[in-house]
Structures are given as C-alpha cells and as structure tokens.
PDB file of C-alpha atoms in Angstrom:
ATOM      1  CA  MET A 215      84.248 103.596 125.306  1.00  0.00           C
ATOM      2  CA  ASN A 216      87.042 102.479 127.617  1.00  0.00           C
ATOM      3  CA  PHE A 217      89.359 104.649 129.715  1.00  0.00           C
ATOM      4  CA  SER A 218      92.293 104.643 127.279  1.00  0.00           C
ATOM      5  CA  ASP A 219      90.017 105.746 124.390  1.00  0.00           C
ATOM      6  CA  LEU A 220      88.607 108.501 126.579  1.00  0.00           C
ATOM      7  CA  VAL A 221      92.087 109.698 127.573  1.00  0.00           C
ATOM      8  CA  LYS A 222      93.180 109.849 123.900  1.00  0.00           C
ATOM      9  CA  LYS A 223      90.160 111.962 122.979  1.00  0.00           C
ATOM     10  CA  ILE A 224      90.667 114.269 125.955  1.00  0.00           C
ATOM     11  CA  GLU A 225      94.366 114.697 125.158  1.00  0.00           C
ATOM     12  CA  GLU A 226      93.437 115.632 121.579  1.00  0.00           C
ATOM     13  CA  LYS A 227      90.882 118.170 122.778  1.00  0.00           C
ATOM     14  CA  PHE A 228      93.030 119.568 125.630  1.00  0.00           C
ATOM     15  CA  PRO A 229      96.672 119.149 124.543  1.00  0.00           C
ATOM     16  CA  SER A 230      99.236 119.485 127.340  1.00  0.00           C
ATOM     17  CA  LYS A 231      96.507 120.449 129.837  1.00  0.00           C
ATOM     18  CA  THR A 232      95.730 116.975 131.205  1.00  0.00           C
ATOM     19  CA  SER A 233      97.373 113.829 132.480  1.00  0.00           C
ATOM     20  CA  SER A 234      95.866 110.544 133.544  1.00  0.00           C
ATOM     21  CA  TYR A 235      96.617 107.546 135.706  1.00  0.00           C
ATOM     22  CA  GLU A 236      94.977 104.519 137.279  1.00  0.00           C
ATOM     23  CA  LYS A 237      95.454 103.673 140.926  1.00  0.00           C
ATOM     24  CA  PHE A 238      93.808 100.904 142.957  1.00  0.00           C
ATOM     25  CA  GLY A 239      91.331 100.306 140.147  1.00  0.00           C
ATOM     26  CA  SER A 240      90.241 103.952 139.962  1.00  0.00           C
ATOM     27  CA  ARG A 241      90.763 106.121 136.882  1.00  0.00           C
ATOM     28  CA  PHE A 242      91.956 109.695 137.283  1.00  0.00           C
ATOM     29  CA  ILE A 243      92.230 112.608 134.892  1.00  0.00           C
ATOM     30  CA  VAL A 244      94.237 115.532 136.248  1.00  0.00           C
ATOM     31  CA  VAL A 245      93.426 118.808 134.543  1.00  0.00           C
ATOM     32  CA  ASP A 246      94.979 122.261 134.637  1.00  0.00           C
ATOM     33  CA  ARG A 247      92.835 124.845 136.380  1.00  0.00           C
ATOM     34  CA  SER A 248      92.826 127.004 133.252  1.00  0.00           C
ATOM     35  CA  CYS A 249      90.472 124.609 131.457  1.00  0.00           C
ATOM     36  CA  TYR A 250      88.930 122.361 134.110  1.00  0.00           C
ATOM     37  CA  LYS A 251      85.402 123.697 133.647  1.00  0.00           C
ATOM     38  CA  GLU A 252      85.576 123.314 129.874  1.00  0.00           C
ATOM     39  CA  LEU A 253      86.805 119.747 130.377  1.00  0.00           C
ATOM     40  CA  LEU A 254      83.980 118.986 132.820  1.00  0.00           C
ATOM     41  CA  ARG A 255      81.423 120.373 130.387  1.00  0.00           C
ATOM     42  CA  SER A 256      82.959 118.201 127.672  1.00  0.00           C
ATOM     43  CA  MET A 257      82.869 115.169 129.979  1.00  0.00           C
ATOM     44  CA  LYS A 258      79.100 115.591 130.313  1.00  0.00           C
ATOM     45  CA  TYR A 259      78.044 116.646 126.829  1.00  0.00           C
ATOM     46  CA  ASP A 260      80.694 115.035 124.589  1.00  0.00           C
ATOM     47  CA  PHE A 261      81.610 111.888 126.520  1.00  0.00           C
ATOM     48  CA  GLY A 262      78.341 111.027 128.279  1.00  0.00           C
ATOM     49  CA  PHE A 263      79.266 111.507 131.948  1.00  0.00           C
ATOM     50  CA  GLU A 264      75.790 112.679 132.853  1.00  0.00           C
ATOM     51  CA  TYR A 265      75.994 111.703 136.527  1.00  0.00           C
ATOM     52  CA  LEU A 266      78.055 113.784 138.952  1.00  0.00           C
ATOM     53  CA  VAL A 267      78.346 111.345 141.853  1.00  0.00           C
ATOM     54  CA  ASP A 268      80.323 113.490 144.274  1.00  0.00           C
ATOM     55  CA  ILE A 269      82.698 116.400 144.742  1.00  0.00           C
ATOM     56  CA  VAL A 270      85.514 116.067 147.256  1.00  0.00           C
ATOM     57  CA  ALA A 271      87.948 118.758 148.359  1.00  0.00           C
ATOM     58  CA  THR A 272      91.202 117.824 150.082  1.00  0.00           C
ATOM     59  CA  HIS A 273      93.412 120.264 151.938  1.00  0.00           C
ATOM     60  CA  TRP A 274      97.201 120.266 151.535  1.00  0.00           C
ATOM     61  CA  PRO A 275      98.455 123.196 153.664  1.00  0.00           C
ATOM     62  CA  LYS A 276     102.162 122.651 152.892  1.00  0.00           C
ATOM     63  CA  ARG A 277     101.724 122.682 149.095  1.00  0.00           C
ATOM     64  CA  LYS A 278     101.569 125.711 146.818  1.00  0.00           C
ATOM     65  CA  GLU A 279      98.215 124.424 145.523  1.00  0.00           C
ATOM     66  CA  LYS A 280      96.428 124.251 148.865  1.00  0.00           C
ATOM     67  CA  PHE A 281      93.420 122.251 147.651  1.00  0.00           C
ATOM     68  CA  ASP A 282      92.577 119.429 145.279  1.00  0.00           C
ATOM     69  CA  ILE A 283      89.002 119.342 144.023  1.00  0.00           C
ATOM     70  CA  VAL A 284      87.972 115.911 142.747  1.00  0.00           C
ATOM     71  CA  TYR A 285      84.843 115.410 140.645  1.00  0.00           C
ATOM     72  CA  ASN A 286      83.541 111.824 140.714  1.00  0.00           C
ATOM     73  CA  LEU A 287      81.808 111.272 137.355  1.00  0.00           C
ATOM     74  CA  PHE A 288      79.915 108.266 136.052  1.00  0.00           C
ATOM     75  CA  SER A 289      78.694 107.425 132.560  1.00  0.00           C
ATOM     76  CA  VAL A 290      75.624 105.226 132.782  1.00  0.00           C
ATOM     77  CA  ALA A 291      75.688 104.478 129.039  1.00  0.00           C
ATOM     78  CA  ASN A 292      79.366 103.463 129.027  1.00  0.00           C
ATOM     79  CA  LYS A 293      79.453 102.055 132.574  1.00  0.00           C
ATOM     80  CA  ILE A 294      82.657 103.855 133.437  1.00  0.00           C
ATOM     81  CA  ARG A 295      83.641 105.959 136.462  1.00  0.00           C
ATOM     82  CA  VAL A 296      86.293 108.669 136.206  1.00  0.00           C
ATOM     83  CA  PHE A 297      87.683 111.042 138.807  1.00  0.00           C
ATOM     84  CA  VAL A 298      88.638 114.473 137.452  1.00  0.00           C
ATOM     85  CA  LYS A 299      91.111 116.265 139.710  1.00  0.00           C
ATOM     86  CA  VAL A 300      92.092 119.938 139.674  1.00  0.00           C
ATOM     87  CA  ALA A 301      94.546 121.639 142.055  1.00  0.00           C
ATOM     88  CA  ILE A 302      93.907 125.216 143.177  1.00  0.00           C
ATOM     89  CA  GLU A 303      96.232 127.656 144.948  1.00  0.00           C
ATOM     90  CA  GLY A 304      93.639 129.613 146.924  1.00  0.00           C
ATOM     91  CA  ASP A 305      90.317 128.499 148.288  1.00  0.00           C
ATOM     92  CA  LYS A 306      88.158 129.589 145.332  1.00  0.00           C
ATOM     93  CA  ILE A 307      87.007 127.752 142.231  1.00  0.00           C
ATOM     94  CA  ASP A 308      84.091 128.255 139.840  1.00  0.00           C
ATOM     95  CA  SER A 309      80.879 126.412 140.564  1.00  0.00           C
ATOM     96  CA  VAL A 310      79.707 123.651 138.228  1.00  0.00           C
ATOM     97  CA  VAL A 311      76.017 123.971 139.147  1.00  0.00           C
ATOM     98  CA  ASP A 312      75.423 125.286 135.627  1.00  0.00           C
ATOM     99  CA  ILE A 313      76.660 121.911 134.281  1.00  0.00           C
ATOM    100  CA  TRP A 314      75.135 119.562 136.887  1.00  0.00           C
ATOM    101  CA  LYS A 315      72.267 120.880 139.028  1.00  0.00           C
ATOM    102  CA  GLY A 316      73.141 118.219 141.607  1.00  0.00           C
ATOM    103  CA  ALA A 317      76.414 120.019 142.304  1.00  0.00           C
ATOM    104  CA  ASN A 318      74.440 122.497 144.396  1.00  0.00           C
ATOM    105  CA  TYR A 319      74.444 120.444 147.584  1.00  0.00           C
ATOM    106  CA  LEU A 320      77.803 118.792 146.886  1.00  0.00           C
ATOM    107  CA  GLU A 321      79.546 122.172 146.641  1.00  0.00           C
ATOM    108  CA  ARG A 322      77.781 123.424 149.764  1.00  0.00           C
ATOM    109  CA  GLU A 323      79.044 120.361 151.641  1.00  0.00           C
ATOM    110  CA  GLN A 324      82.657 121.022 150.620  1.00  0.00           C
ATOM    111  CA  TYR A 325      82.298 124.706 151.466  1.00  0.00           C
ATOM    112  CA  ASP A 326      80.971 123.773 154.904  1.00  0.00           C
ATOM    113  CA  LEU A 327      83.506 121.080 155.806  1.00  0.00           C
ATOM    114  CA  VAL A 328      86.657 122.162 153.931  1.00  0.00           C
ATOM    115  CA  GLY A 329      86.073 125.860 153.268  1.00  0.00           C
ATOM    116  CA  VAL A 330      86.396 125.916 149.470  1.00  0.00           C
ATOM    117  CA  LYS A 331      84.363 128.777 147.992  1.00  0.00           C
ATOM    118  CA  PHE A 332      82.550 127.908 144.761  1.00  0.00           C
ATOM    119  CA  GLU A 333      82.212 131.178 142.873  1.00  0.00           C
ATOM    120  CA  GLY A 334      78.936 131.645 141.062  1.00  0.00           C
ATOM    121  CA  HIS A 335      77.123 129.173 143.313  1.00  0.00           C
ATOM    122  CA  PRO A 336      73.445 130.190 143.659  1.00  0.00           C
ATOM    123  CA  ASP A 337      73.254 129.691 147.466  1.00  0.00           C
ATOM    124  CA  LEU A 338      76.656 129.036 149.040  1.00  0.00           C
ATOM    125  CA  ARG A 339      76.093 128.587 152.760  1.00  0.00           C
ATOM    126  CA  ARG A 340      76.603 125.883 155.362  1.00  0.00           C
ATOM    127  CA  ILE A 341      74.583 122.718 154.845  1.00  0.00           C
ATOM    128  CA  LEU A 342      75.692 120.303 157.605  1.00  0.00           C
ATOM    129  CA  LEU A 343      76.944 122.509 160.424  1.00  0.00           C
ATOM    130  CA  PRO A 344      75.109 125.403 162.067  1.00  0.00           C
ATOM    131  CA  GLU A 345      75.905 128.933 160.845  1.00  0.00           C
ATOM    132  CA  PHE A 346      77.603 129.829 164.153  1.00  0.00           C
ATOM    133  CA  PHE A 347      80.131 126.971 163.807  1.00  0.00           C
ATOM    134  CA  GLU A 348      83.644 128.367 163.476  1.00  0.00           C
ATOM    135  CA  GLY A 349      86.083 126.941 160.969  1.00  0.00           C
ATOM    136  CA  HIS A 350      86.039 123.987 158.611  1.00  0.00           C
ATOM    137  CA  PRO A 351      86.601 120.655 160.390  1.00  0.00           C
ATOM    138  CA  LEU A 352      88.040 118.683 157.455  1.00  0.00           C
ATOM    139  CA  ARG A 353      90.933 121.073 156.903  1.00  0.00           C
ATOM    140  CA  LYS A 354      94.222 119.659 158.042  1.00  0.00           C
ATOM    141  CA  ASP A 355      94.957 122.816 160.039  1.00  0.00           C
ATOM    142  CA  TYR A 356      91.692 122.598 161.997  1.00  0.00           C
ATOM    143  CA  PRO A 357      92.643 122.410 165.691  1.00  0.00           C
ATOM    144  CA  LEU A 358      92.160 119.064 167.380  1.00  0.00           C
ATOM    145  CA  LYS A 359      92.437 120.589 170.854  1.00  0.00           C
ATOM    146  CA  GLY A 360      90.986 123.764 172.294  1.00  0.00           C
ATOM    147  CA  ARG A 361      88.233 124.061 169.725  1.00  0.00           C
ATOM    148  CA  LYS A 362      84.774 125.256 170.620  1.00  0.00           C
ATOM    149  CA  TRP A 363      81.998 122.754 170.401  1.00  0.00           C
ATOM    150  CA  PHE A 364      78.373 123.657 170.719  1.00  0.00           C
ATOM    151  CA  ASN A 365      78.704 124.792 174.331  1.00  0.00           C
ATOM    152  CA  ASN A 366      77.540 128.319 173.574  1.00  0.00           C
ATOM    153  CA  ALA A 367      74.646 127.282 171.307  1.00  0.00           C
ATOM    154  CA  ASP A 368      72.090 127.836 174.056  1.00  0.00           C
ATOM    155  CA  GLU A 369      73.625 131.233 174.831  1.00  0.00           C
ATOM    156  CA  GLN A 370      72.875 132.256 171.249  1.00  0.00           C
ATOM    157  CA  GLY A 371      69.182 131.580 171.792  1.00  0.00           C
ATOM    158  CA  LEU A 372      69.055 128.404 169.738  1.00  0.00           C
ATOM    159  CA  GLY A 373      67.543 126.323 172.523  1.00  0.00           C
ATOM    160  CA  LEU A 374      70.009 123.508 171.918  1.00  0.00           C
ATOM    161  CA  LYS A 375      71.226 121.355 174.786  1.00  0.00           C
ATOM    162  CA  PHE A 376      74.287 119.179 174.333  1.00  0.00           C
ATOM    163  CA  SER A 377      75.768 116.820 176.873  1.00  0.00           C
ATOM    164  CA  ARG A 378      79.211 115.354 176.944  1.00  0.00           C
TER     165      ARG A 378
END
C-alpha cells in the first residue's frame, strides 16, 4: 500500500474529517478531533500501522487550537511512515494506551514537557523531570528568564546538589 492508496481509503472511511499532505518527504494525515481516536484505531487494525514510534505535542499559544498532537506511525509490513496530526483547543486529549501499550511512556513524556493531559492514561505523572519541577519547559510561554532551577531541591530534603 502506498500513501495515496491509504489516503483514499481513509477519506472513504472518514469523509470530510481528514486532509493529507506531504512535506519534506514526510506524509501527514490531519484529522478532526471528533474522530481522531477512531482513525488511530483504524490505522493500527485496518491499515497495519502496528508500531507507534512517537507522540509529539507542539504548543501554539496564539492559535485557537493551542496544541497539535502528532502520532508518528510506522507499518512494518508496508514499510511506510505516516504522521497523524490532531489539533486541540485545551490541553486535554484521550489517551491511546488502549490502542498501543507503548503510548504509556510517550504520553507521560508529553505531559511532563508540554503539559498535555492524556485522559484515561493509567499513570499520568512526570517521567523526565522531578515532581517538584514547576511548569512545562517545551511550552512556548515557558519563561526563559527568572525561572527556578533546582536550587531548592536540597531544601526539599532530596539530597541533590547542583552547581552552576
């Protein structure tokens, strides 16, 4: 199956809910939030995208849809990579751990760094930064100056020493 065949089948299954484009050699399917999870389930079970490579959240503070969530999918059988993108207004979206178990850590990473909350996630908590860390450093509104580092980590009884 090639990308154009895949797009035709997706457009038949999800009429007027998707669009697609290719940019810099990458293939994108943009899906409406109303059916993104159904499309992702279909990508795995109907079209053979059994490998969820990554999940990336990007923050767009000036847009109505504040976040884009991009699912990097790969079909081993068809040797094709597709990025499925969904825009969300708030900072919440349903988890896809029930579709790909590997989404567990990927969603936790995006929660930690960007602040997107994956509803229904079995254990949504920080994975890279300590629990006392304030904010989400990959958001575009995260302050570059005046932010707290780990200076008070030792005060919190963590026994951590950081030097500058």
